[in-house]
Structure formats: C-alpha cells, structure tokens
Amino acid sequence: MPLRSTARTSLVEAVIEQIEALITEGEWPVGVRIPPEPVLVEELGVGRNTVREAVRALTHTGMLEPRPGDGTYVRAESGFGAALQRRLHRSTALEAYEVRASLERDAARYAAQRRTPEDVAALRDALAVRNAAGDNAAFVEADMAFHRAVAAAASNSVLAELYDQFSDSLRETLRSVTTAPLPDTVRRQVAEHTAIVDAIEAQDPAAAELAAFTHLSAAMEALRGLGDPSAPGSSGSSGSPGSDKESG
C-alpha cells in the first residue's frame, strides 16, 4: 500500500490513519523500521511537525517504538495489541493460560458449529505443519498458526482479532520458555490437537470445547507444578508475560 498525500483538515489524524493502515495491512510488519522522517514528509506531502506528532501519538499507543540512533520500529499491529502486551508483562504464565483457555474453548465450540469444508482443510494443513515442526521457534509459530485457524473457523471477527492480538503479545515469551522442564506428554500434545480438529470436523461443539480445554489443562497443571516460571521472583522467571511452553 503506497503512501499517499492528503489534504484533509486534520492532517495529524490523517497521517496516523495512513500509518496504522500500513501496519495493519502488513506493509509495515511488526519489527520493521519505518522510513525516516524526511521520507515520510516527502511522500505524505505534509510538514515535519505533522509527521512528528503522528509518530509521537503512535509511539504513545505502543504501535511504534523509537530506538535512539537507529530509527523508529513497528512494535504492535494495533493500539489494542500494544496495550495487551503491556498488561501481559505484568501477568504470570498461569494467568495468561487461564485467559487463553477461555478464548480457545469458545473458538473451538463456535468453529464446530460454523466450520466449512475449507476451514477443515485449513485446520488439517495447519495441524500437519505443527506436528512436523522441528526447532522450538518453528514449533511456536506453527502452534500459533493452528490455533488462529481454529479461531478463524469460528466465523467471529472480534474473537479472531482478539485471539490474534493475544497470541502475538505472547510470541516472545512462548519462544523463551519452550525449553522449560515439562513432561513429554505436555510438550507436543499431538493427540489432543488432533482431537480438536476431529471434533470440529464432526460438528460436535461439546467435544471440541472439551478437547481445547483438555490440552490447556495439562499445560496449566505443569505450570502449577513448576511454580509458574514466569511469576515474579521465581527461579525460572524471564521477566516476560504469560508463558505457553512448547505445548500449544
């Protein structure tokens, strides 16, 4: 999506909207450095102060992050996602898991009620990628993609976006704790995730909800047994938000 000049009355708001669109539509993904101020001034056709105010506003929401001497980077896909990241940094892994369990139970139940053949095919593909993932980083990404596919099959745009933002906010923590000493039965949970897809394909909402909760219950029990390594003051604390371990 190319930048476009604008003559709207509120130039700052217009620039904010354009930058937000570039981020949410994927032109500027999370982690990328945005163009420097002179480039934005020229391409947007507005003054330096207007660009500066817009970037400052988006920095305040948490979508952008200035790094002295290096530029400004995209930190989150939305202001909501940034706020969620900040809140999760003050939570424990177990708290995050309990919220995630609520979201995934609803997503699985609605997916079983509303899924299409295309949804089932997408879930099978995502499950295969998840099961085949090798290193921890690839596994975390594949696991997130699988659960996003479940949320997408629920055909509720608010639920899907909420789950997207929640899982994005947890990404770094999920990666950092995949080496925690969890039982082998908790790590990959292939049978449990297969059960989710089977129940959704069979259009059995109760079974889908139960399968979603079952796999997270195992992880939550493991966290309790470890004393929740992300809890403040615990020996396994990384100072990060709620942890997923290698079980998705």
PDB file of C-alpha atoms in Angstrom:
ATOM      1  CA  MET A   1       0.000   0.000   0.000  1.00  0.00           C
ATOM      2  CA  PRO A   2       1.797   3.170  -1.164  1.00  0.00           C
ATOM      3  CA  LEU A   3       1.803   6.313   0.932  1.00  0.00           C
ATOM      4  CA  ARG A   4      -0.463   8.993  -0.455  1.00  0.00           C
ATOM      5  CA  SER A   5      -0.561  12.731   0.092  1.00  0.00           C
ATOM      6  CA  THR A   6      -3.589  14.093   1.888  1.00  0.00           C
ATOM      7  CA  ALA A   7      -5.387  17.415   2.157  1.00  0.00           C
ATOM      8  CA  ARG A   8      -7.752  16.503   4.975  1.00  0.00           C
ATOM      9  CA  THR A   9      -8.474  19.062   7.667  1.00  0.00           C
ATOM     10  CA  SER A  10      -6.888  17.109  10.472  1.00  0.00           C
ATOM     11  CA  LEU A  11      -3.552  16.291   8.917  1.00  0.00           C
ATOM     12  CA  VAL A  12      -2.180  14.600  12.004  1.00  0.00           C
ATOM     13  CA  GLU A  13      -5.190  12.281  12.225  1.00  0.00           C
ATOM     14  CA  ALA A  14      -4.918  11.558   8.511  1.00  0.00           C
ATOM     15  CA  VAL A  15      -1.245  10.642   8.815  1.00  0.00           C
ATOM     16  CA  ILE A  16      -1.997   8.472  11.855  1.00  0.00           C
ATOM     17  CA  GLU A  17      -4.677   6.635   9.869  1.00  0.00           C
ATOM     18  CA  GLN A  18      -2.335   6.046   6.945  1.00  0.00           C
ATOM     19  CA  ILE A  19       0.460   4.726   9.135  1.00  0.00           C
ATOM     20  CA  GLU A  20      -1.979   2.499  11.024  1.00  0.00           C
ATOM     21  CA  ALA A  21      -3.239   1.128   7.703  1.00  0.00           C
ATOM     22  CA  LEU A  22       0.292   0.370   6.528  1.00  0.00           C
ATOM     23  CA  ILE A  23       0.892  -1.559   9.737  1.00  0.00           C
ATOM     24  CA  THR A  24      -2.414  -3.435   9.995  1.00  0.00           C
ATOM     25  CA  GLU A  25      -2.395  -4.360   6.298  1.00  0.00           C
ATOM     26  CA  GLY A  26       1.094  -5.806   6.546  1.00  0.00           C
ATOM     27  CA  GLU A  27       3.074  -3.291   4.503  1.00  0.00           C
ATOM     28  CA  TRP A  28       4.995  -2.446   7.644  1.00  0.00           C
ATOM     29  CA  PRO A  29       5.014  -5.645   9.721  1.00  0.00           C
ATOM     30  CA  VAL A  30       5.943  -5.846  13.372  1.00  0.00           C
ATOM     31  CA  GLY A  31       9.709  -5.491  13.778  1.00  0.00           C
ATOM     32  CA  VAL A  32      10.348  -3.433  10.646  1.00  0.00           C
ATOM     33  CA  ARG A  33      11.930   0.019  10.746  1.00  0.00           C
ATOM     34  CA  ILE A  34       9.660   2.666   9.245  1.00  0.00           C
ATOM     35  CA  PRO A  35      11.032   5.216   6.741  1.00  0.00           C
ATOM     36  CA  PRO A  36      12.902   8.156   8.265  1.00  0.00           C
ATOM     37  CA  GLU A  37      11.110  11.426   8.905  1.00  0.00           C
ATOM     38  CA  PRO A  38      12.297  13.242   5.730  1.00  0.00           C
ATOM     39  CA  VAL A  39      10.973  10.398   3.570  1.00  0.00           C
ATOM     40  CA  LEU A  40       7.597  10.435   5.321  1.00  0.00           C
ATOM     41  CA  VAL A  41       7.391  14.215   4.933  1.00  0.00           C
ATOM     42  CA  GLU A  42       8.020  13.980   1.204  1.00  0.00           C
ATOM     43  CA  GLU A  43       5.763  11.016   0.468  1.00  0.00           C
ATOM     44  CA  LEU A  44       2.871  12.181   2.646  1.00  0.00           C
ATOM     45  CA  GLY A  45       3.082  15.761   1.444  1.00  0.00           C
ATOM     46  CA  VAL A  46       2.798  17.219   4.937  1.00  0.00           C
ATOM     47  CA  GLY A  47       5.045  19.181   7.249  1.00  0.00           C
ATOM     48  CA  ARG A  48       7.736  17.810   9.516  1.00  0.00           C
ATOM     49  CA  ASN A  49       5.767  18.737  12.640  1.00  0.00           C
ATOM     50  CA  THR A  50       2.711  16.851  11.384  1.00  0.00           C
ATOM     51  CA  VAL A  51       4.724  13.690  10.829  1.00  0.00           C
ATOM     52  CA  ARG A  52       6.442  14.130  14.179  1.00  0.00           C
ATOM     53  CA  GLU A  53       3.113  14.473  16.030  1.00  0.00           C
ATOM     54  CA  ALA A  54       1.635  11.431  14.279  1.00  0.00           C
ATOM     55  CA  VAL A  55       4.656   9.270  15.101  1.00  0.00           C
ATOM     56  CA  ARG A  56       4.618  10.550  18.686  1.00  0.00           C
ATOM     57  CA  ALA A  57       0.933   9.641  19.024  1.00  0.00           C
ATOM     58  CA  LEU A  58       1.501   6.125  17.696  1.00  0.00           C
ATOM     59  CA  THR A  59       4.507   5.745  19.961  1.00  0.00           C
ATOM     60  CA  HIS A  60       2.288   6.650  22.899  1.00  0.00           C
ATOM     61  CA  THR A  61      -0.206   3.915  21.939  1.00  0.00           C
ATOM     62  CA  GLY A  62       2.648   1.424  21.719  1.00  0.00           C
ATOM     63  CA  MET A  63       2.372   0.709  17.995  1.00  0.00           C
ATOM     64  CA  LEU A  64       5.724   2.365  17.265  1.00  0.00           C
ATOM     65  CA  GLU A  65       8.969   2.264  19.214  1.00  0.00           C
ATOM     66  CA  PRO A  66      11.750   4.823  18.734  1.00  0.00           C
ATOM     67  CA  ARG A  67      15.289   3.498  19.126  1.00  0.00           C
ATOM     68  CA  PRO A  68      17.812   6.304  19.598  1.00  0.00           C
ATOM     69  CA  GLY A  69      20.396   6.308  16.858  1.00  0.00           C
ATOM     70  CA  ASP A  70      18.608   3.575  14.909  1.00  0.00           C
ATOM     71  CA  GLY A  71      15.173   4.841  13.889  1.00  0.00           C
ATOM     72  CA  THR A  72      11.562   4.024  14.702  1.00  0.00           C
ATOM     73  CA  TYR A  73      10.259   0.450  14.586  1.00  0.00           C
ATOM     74  CA  VAL A  74       6.817  -1.141  14.420  1.00  0.00           C
ATOM     75  CA  ARG A  75       6.115  -2.681  17.811  1.00  0.00           C
ATOM     76  CA  ALA A  76       2.493  -3.882  17.531  1.00  0.00           C
ATOM     77  CA  GLU A  77      -0.200  -4.270  14.873  1.00  0.00           C
ATOM     78  CA  SER A  78      -2.670  -2.109  16.787  1.00  0.00           C
ATOM     79  CA  GLY A  79      -3.028   0.090  19.830  1.00  0.00           C
ATOM     80  CA  PHE A  80      -5.071  -2.669  21.400  1.00  0.00           C
ATOM     81  CA  GLY A  81      -2.308  -5.183  20.795  1.00  0.00           C
ATOM     82  CA  ALA A  82       0.257  -2.848  22.333  1.00  0.00           C
ATOM     83  CA  ALA A  83      -1.909  -2.305  25.413  1.00  0.00           C
ATOM     84  CA  LEU A  84      -2.347  -6.060  25.717  1.00  0.00           C
ATOM     85  CA  GLN A  85       1.420  -6.559  25.542  1.00  0.00           C
ATOM     86  CA  ARG A  86       1.929  -4.086  28.376  1.00  0.00           C
ATOM     87  CA  ARG A  87      -0.705  -5.803  30.505  1.00  0.00           C
ATOM     88  CA  LEU A  88       0.705  -9.264  29.856  1.00  0.00           C
ATOM     89  CA  HIS A  89       4.120  -8.104  31.016  1.00  0.00           C
ATOM     90  CA  ARG A  90       2.524  -7.760  34.442  1.00  0.00           C
ATOM     91  CA  SER A  91       0.896 -11.184  34.389  1.00  0.00           C
ATOM     92  CA  THR A  92       2.069 -14.690  35.192  1.00  0.00           C
ATOM     93  CA  ALA A  93       2.072 -17.566  32.738  1.00  0.00           C
ATOM     94  CA  LEU A  94      -0.774 -19.219  34.578  1.00  0.00           C
ATOM     95  CA  GLU A  95      -2.945 -16.090  34.377  1.00  0.00           C
ATOM     96  CA  ALA A  96      -2.321 -15.865  30.650  1.00  0.00           C
ATOM     97  CA  TYR A  97      -3.119 -19.552  30.206  1.00  0.00           C
ATOM     98  CA  GLU A  98      -6.417 -19.211  32.032  1.00  0.00           C
ATOM     99  CA  VAL A  99      -7.463 -16.388  29.700  1.00  0.00           C
ATOM    100  CA  ARG A 100      -6.210 -18.307  26.693  1.00  0.00           C
ATOM    101  CA  ALA A 101      -8.211 -21.351  27.783  1.00  0.00           C
ATOM    102  CA  SER A 102     -11.392 -19.274  27.816  1.00  0.00           C
ATOM    103  CA  LEU A 103     -10.740 -17.918  24.339  1.00  0.00           C
ATOM    104  CA  GLU A 104      -9.833 -21.292  22.851  1.00  0.00           C
ATOM    105  CA  ARG A 105     -12.802 -23.111  24.347  1.00  0.00           C
ATOM    106  CA  ASP A 106     -15.189 -20.601  22.785  1.00  0.00           C
ATOM    107  CA  ALA A 107     -13.299 -20.616  19.485  1.00  0.00           C
ATOM    108  CA  ALA A 108     -13.406 -24.417  19.256  1.00  0.00           C
ATOM    109  CA  ARG A 109     -17.095 -24.574  20.151  1.00  0.00           C
ATOM    110  CA  TYR A 110     -18.112 -21.957  17.586  1.00  0.00           C
ATOM    111  CA  ALA A 111     -15.814 -23.497  14.964  1.00  0.00           C
ATOM    112  CA  ALA A 112     -17.595 -26.847  15.379  1.00  0.00           C
ATOM    113  CA  GLN A 113     -20.924 -25.116  14.821  1.00  0.00           C
ATOM    114  CA  ARG A 114     -19.916 -22.957  11.861  1.00  0.00           C
ATOM    115  CA  ARG A 115     -16.966 -24.569  10.114  1.00  0.00           C
ATOM    116  CA  THR A 116     -16.902 -25.014   6.351  1.00  0.00           C
ATOM    117  CA  PRO A 117     -15.130 -27.772   4.395  1.00  0.00           C
ATOM    118  CA  GLU A 118     -12.466 -25.182   3.581  1.00  0.00           C
ATOM    119  CA  ASP A 119     -11.987 -24.487   7.291  1.00  0.00           C
ATOM    120  CA  VAL A 120     -11.479 -28.187   7.986  1.00  0.00           C
ATOM    121  CA  ALA A 121      -8.911 -28.439   5.203  1.00  0.00           C
ATOM    122  CA  ALA A 122      -7.064 -25.414   6.596  1.00  0.00           C
ATOM    123  CA  LEU A 123      -7.086 -26.967  10.073  1.00  0.00           C
ATOM    124  CA  ARG A 124      -5.717 -30.277   8.784  1.00  0.00           C
ATOM    125  CA  ASP A 125      -2.947 -28.453   6.945  1.00  0.00           C
ATOM    126  CA  ALA A 126      -2.087 -26.336   9.998  1.00  0.00           C
ATOM    127  CA  LEU A 127      -2.069 -29.438  12.199  1.00  0.00           C
ATOM    128  CA  ALA A 128       0.320 -31.225   9.840  1.00  0.00           C
ATOM    129  CA  VAL A 129       2.705 -28.256   9.830  1.00  0.00           C
ATOM    130  CA  ARG A 130       2.526 -28.069  13.633  1.00  0.00           C
ATOM    131  CA  ASN A 131       3.288 -31.765  14.046  1.00  0.00           C
ATOM    132  CA  ALA A 132       6.206 -31.598  11.630  1.00  0.00           C
ATOM    133  CA  ALA A 133       7.820 -28.502  13.143  1.00  0.00           C
ATOM    134  CA  GLY A 134      11.353 -29.145  14.321  1.00  0.00           C
ATOM    135  CA  ASP A 135      13.057 -26.430  16.357  1.00  0.00           C
ATOM    136  CA  ASN A 136      11.328 -24.536  19.132  1.00  0.00           C
ATOM    137  CA  ALA A 137      10.860 -21.291  17.207  1.00  0.00           C
ATOM    138  CA  ALA A 138       9.227 -23.072  14.264  1.00  0.00           C
ATOM    139  CA  PHE A 139       7.012 -25.051  16.608  1.00  0.00           C
ATOM    140  CA  VAL A 140       5.770 -21.927  18.401  1.00  0.00           C
ATOM    141  CA  GLU A 141       4.893 -20.254  15.088  1.00  0.00           C
ATOM    142  CA  ALA A 142       3.156 -23.396  13.797  1.00  0.00           C
ATOM    143  CA  ASP A 143       1.228 -23.821  17.025  1.00  0.00           C
ATOM    144  CA  MET A 144       0.057 -20.208  16.915  1.00  0.00           C
ATOM    145  CA  ALA A 145      -0.987 -20.643  13.277  1.00  0.00           C
ATOM    146  CA  PHE A 146      -3.004 -23.735  14.174  1.00  0.00           C
ATOM    147  CA  HIS A 147      -4.949 -22.017  16.935  1.00  0.00           C
ATOM    148  CA  ARG A 148      -5.500 -18.980  14.731  1.00  0.00           C
ATOM    149  CA  ALA A 149      -7.038 -21.303  12.160  1.00  0.00           C
ATOM    150  CA  VAL A 150      -9.420 -22.578  14.844  1.00  0.00           C
ATOM    151  CA  ALA A 151     -10.354 -19.001  15.740  1.00  0.00           C
ATOM    152  CA  ALA A 152     -10.865 -18.162  12.064  1.00  0.00           C
ATOM    153  CA  ALA A 153     -13.184 -21.159  11.652  1.00  0.00           C
ATOM    154  CA  ALA A 154     -15.352 -19.744  14.457  1.00  0.00           C
ATOM    155  CA  SER A 155     -16.532 -17.064  11.989  1.00  0.00           C
ATOM    156  CA  ASN A 156     -16.470 -14.312  14.605  1.00  0.00           C
ATOM    157  CA  SER A 157     -14.236 -11.442  13.517  1.00  0.00           C
ATOM    158  CA  VAL A 158     -13.952  -9.967  17.019  1.00  0.00           C
ATOM    159  CA  LEU A 159     -12.949 -13.298  18.545  1.00  0.00           C
ATOM    160  CA  ALA A 160     -10.449 -13.933  15.746  1.00  0.00           C
ATOM    161  CA  GLU A 161      -8.852 -10.500  16.158  1.00  0.00           C
ATOM    162  CA  LEU A 162      -8.765 -10.824  19.940  1.00  0.00           C
ATOM    163  CA  TYR A 163      -7.022 -14.183  19.669  1.00  0.00           C
ATOM    164  CA  ASP A 164      -4.584 -12.819  17.079  1.00  0.00           C
ATOM    165  CA  GLN A 165      -3.616  -9.929  19.319  1.00  0.00           C
ATOM    166  CA  PHE A 166      -3.375 -12.145  22.392  1.00  0.00           C
ATOM    167  CA  SER A 167      -1.139 -14.714  20.716  1.00  0.00           C
ATOM    168  CA  ASP A 168       1.036 -12.035  19.103  1.00  0.00           C
ATOM    169  CA  SER A 169       1.567 -10.463  22.503  1.00  0.00           C
ATOM    170  CA  LEU A 170       2.781 -13.804  23.850  1.00  0.00           C
ATOM    171  CA  ARG A 171       5.101 -14.707  20.985  1.00  0.00           C
ATOM    172  CA  GLU A 172       8.429 -13.808  22.556  1.00  0.00           C
ATOM    173  CA  THR A 173       7.521 -15.473  25.812  1.00  0.00           C
ATOM    174  CA  LEU A 174       6.364 -18.613  24.043  1.00  0.00           C
ATOM    175  CA  ARG A 175       9.757 -18.830  22.387  1.00  0.00           C
ATOM    176  CA  SER A 176      11.701 -18.151  25.550  1.00  0.00           C
ATOM    177  CA  VAL A 177      10.139 -20.893  27.644  1.00  0.00           C
ATOM    178  CA  THR A 178       9.945 -23.820  25.238  1.00  0.00           C
ATOM    179  CA  THR A 179      12.913 -25.376  26.989  1.00  0.00           C
ATOM    180  CA  ALA A 180      11.224 -25.448  30.418  1.00  0.00           C
ATOM    181  CA  PRO A 181      11.318 -28.892  32.101  1.00  0.00           C
ATOM    182  CA  LEU A 182       7.849 -30.069  31.130  1.00  0.00           C
ATOM    183  CA  PRO A 183       6.771 -33.708  30.860  1.00  0.00           C
ATOM    184  CA  ASP A 184       6.986 -35.156  27.344  1.00  0.00           C
ATOM    185  CA  THR A 185       3.224 -35.686  27.379  1.00  0.00           C
ATOM    186  CA  VAL A 186       2.714 -31.943  27.725  1.00  0.00           C
ATOM    187  CA  ARG A 187       5.102 -30.782  25.048  1.00  0.00           C
ATOM    188  CA  ARG A 188       3.629 -31.579  21.638  1.00  0.00           C
ATOM    189  CA  GLN A 189       0.195 -32.937  22.557  1.00  0.00           C
ATOM    190  CA  VAL A 190      -0.384 -34.308  19.065  1.00  0.00           C
ATOM    191  CA  ALA A 191      -3.353 -36.471  20.069  1.00  0.00           C
ATOM    192  CA  GLU A 192      -5.024 -33.601  21.924  1.00  0.00           C
ATOM    193  CA  HIS A 193      -4.736 -31.227  18.976  1.00  0.00           C
ATOM    194  CA  THR A 194      -5.925 -33.898  16.569  1.00  0.00           C
ATOM    195  CA  ALA A 195      -8.974 -34.333  18.809  1.00  0.00           C
ATOM    196  CA  ILE A 196      -9.786 -30.638  18.418  1.00  0.00           C
ATOM    197  CA  VAL A 197      -9.811 -30.920  14.628  1.00  0.00           C
ATOM    198  CA  ASP A 198     -11.753 -34.183  14.669  1.00  0.00           C
ATOM    199  CA  ALA A 199     -14.468 -32.668  16.851  1.00  0.00           C
ATOM    200  CA  ILE A 200     -14.703 -29.546  14.701  1.00  0.00           C
ATOM    201  CA  GLU A 201     -14.963 -31.649  11.554  1.00  0.00           C
ATOM    202  CA  ALA A 202     -17.654 -33.801  13.204  1.00  0.00           C
ATOM    203  CA  GLN A 203     -19.512 -30.620  14.160  1.00  0.00           C
ATOM    204  CA  ASP A 204     -19.549 -31.638  17.805  1.00  0.00           C
ATOM    205  CA  PRO A 205     -19.313 -28.384  19.844  1.00  0.00           C
ATOM    206  CA  ALA A 206     -19.136 -30.087  23.245  1.00  0.00           C
ATOM    207  CA  ALA A 207     -16.308 -32.385  22.171  1.00  0.00           C
ATOM    208  CA  ALA A 208     -14.435 -29.518  20.526  1.00  0.00           C
ATOM    209  CA  GLU A 209     -14.681 -27.371  23.639  1.00  0.00           C
ATOM    210  CA  LEU A 210     -13.571 -30.256  25.840  1.00  0.00           C
ATOM    211  CA  ALA A 211     -10.605 -31.065  23.588  1.00  0.00           C
ATOM    212  CA  ALA A 212      -9.485 -27.427  23.598  1.00  0.00           C
ATOM    213  CA  PHE A 213      -9.685 -27.223  27.363  1.00  0.00           C
ATOM    214  CA  THR A 214      -8.022 -30.593  27.905  1.00  0.00           C
ATOM    215  CA  HIS A 215      -4.762 -29.685  26.202  1.00  0.00           C
ATOM    216  CA  LEU A 216      -4.516 -26.381  28.057  1.00  0.00           C
ATOM    217  CA  SER A 217      -5.388 -28.018  31.364  1.00  0.00           C
ATOM    218  CA  ALA A 218      -2.324 -30.240  31.048  1.00  0.00           C
ATOM    219  CA  ALA A 219      -0.143 -27.197  30.463  1.00  0.00           C
ATOM    220  CA  MET A 220      -1.684 -25.316  33.383  1.00  0.00           C
ATOM    221  CA  GLU A 221      -1.081 -28.258  35.685  1.00  0.00           C
ATOM    222  CA  ALA A 222       2.537 -28.351  34.556  1.00  0.00           C
ATOM    223  CA  LEU A 223       2.881 -24.642  35.276  1.00  0.00           C
ATOM    224  CA  ARG A 224       1.498 -25.121  38.758  1.00  0.00           C
ATOM    225  CA  GLY A 225       3.951 -27.958  39.309  1.00  0.00           C
ATOM    226  CA  LEU A 226       6.830 -25.742  38.210  1.00  0.00           C
ATOM    227  CA  GLY A 227       5.663 -22.916  40.435  1.00  0.00           C
ATOM    228  CA  ASP A 228       4.881 -20.863  37.282  1.00  0.00           C
ATOM    229  CA  PRO A 229       8.353 -19.949  35.974  1.00  0.00           C
ATOM    230  CA  SER A 230       7.163 -16.528  34.779  1.00  0.00           C
ATOM    231  CA  ALA A 231       5.895 -15.486  38.190  1.00  0.00           C
ATOM    232  CA  PRO A 232       7.843 -12.615  39.780  1.00  0.00           C
ATOM    233  CA  GLY A 233      10.677 -13.910  41.931  1.00  0.00           C
ATOM    234  CA  SER A 234      10.546 -17.493  40.659  1.00  0.00           C
ATOM    235  CA  SER A 235      13.776 -19.186  39.633  1.00  0.00           C
ATOM    236  CA  GLY A 236      12.609 -19.637  36.035  1.00  0.00           C
ATOM    237  CA  SER A 237      11.327 -16.095  35.584  1.00  0.00           C
ATOM    238  CA  SER A 238      12.357 -14.419  32.358  1.00  0.00           C
ATOM    239  CA  GLY A 239      10.610 -11.156  33.182  1.00  0.00           C
ATOM    240  CA  SER A 240       8.233 -11.833  30.314  1.00  0.00           C
ATOM    241  CA  PRO A 241       4.471 -12.219  30.149  1.00  0.00           C
ATOM    242  CA  GLY A 242       2.385 -15.391  30.311  1.00  0.00           C
ATOM    243  CA  SER A 243       4.205 -18.417  29.009  1.00  0.00           C
ATOM    244  CA  ASP A 244       2.996 -21.117  26.694  1.00  0.00           C
ATOM    245  CA  LYS A 245       5.782 -23.671  26.923  1.00  0.00           C
ATOM    246  CA  GLU A 246       6.080 -25.994  23.949  1.00  0.00           C
ATOM    247  CA  SER A 247       2.519 -27.166  24.358  1.00  0.00           C
ATOM    248  CA  GLY A 248       0.049 -25.201  22.341  1.00  0.00           C
TER     249      GLY A 248
END
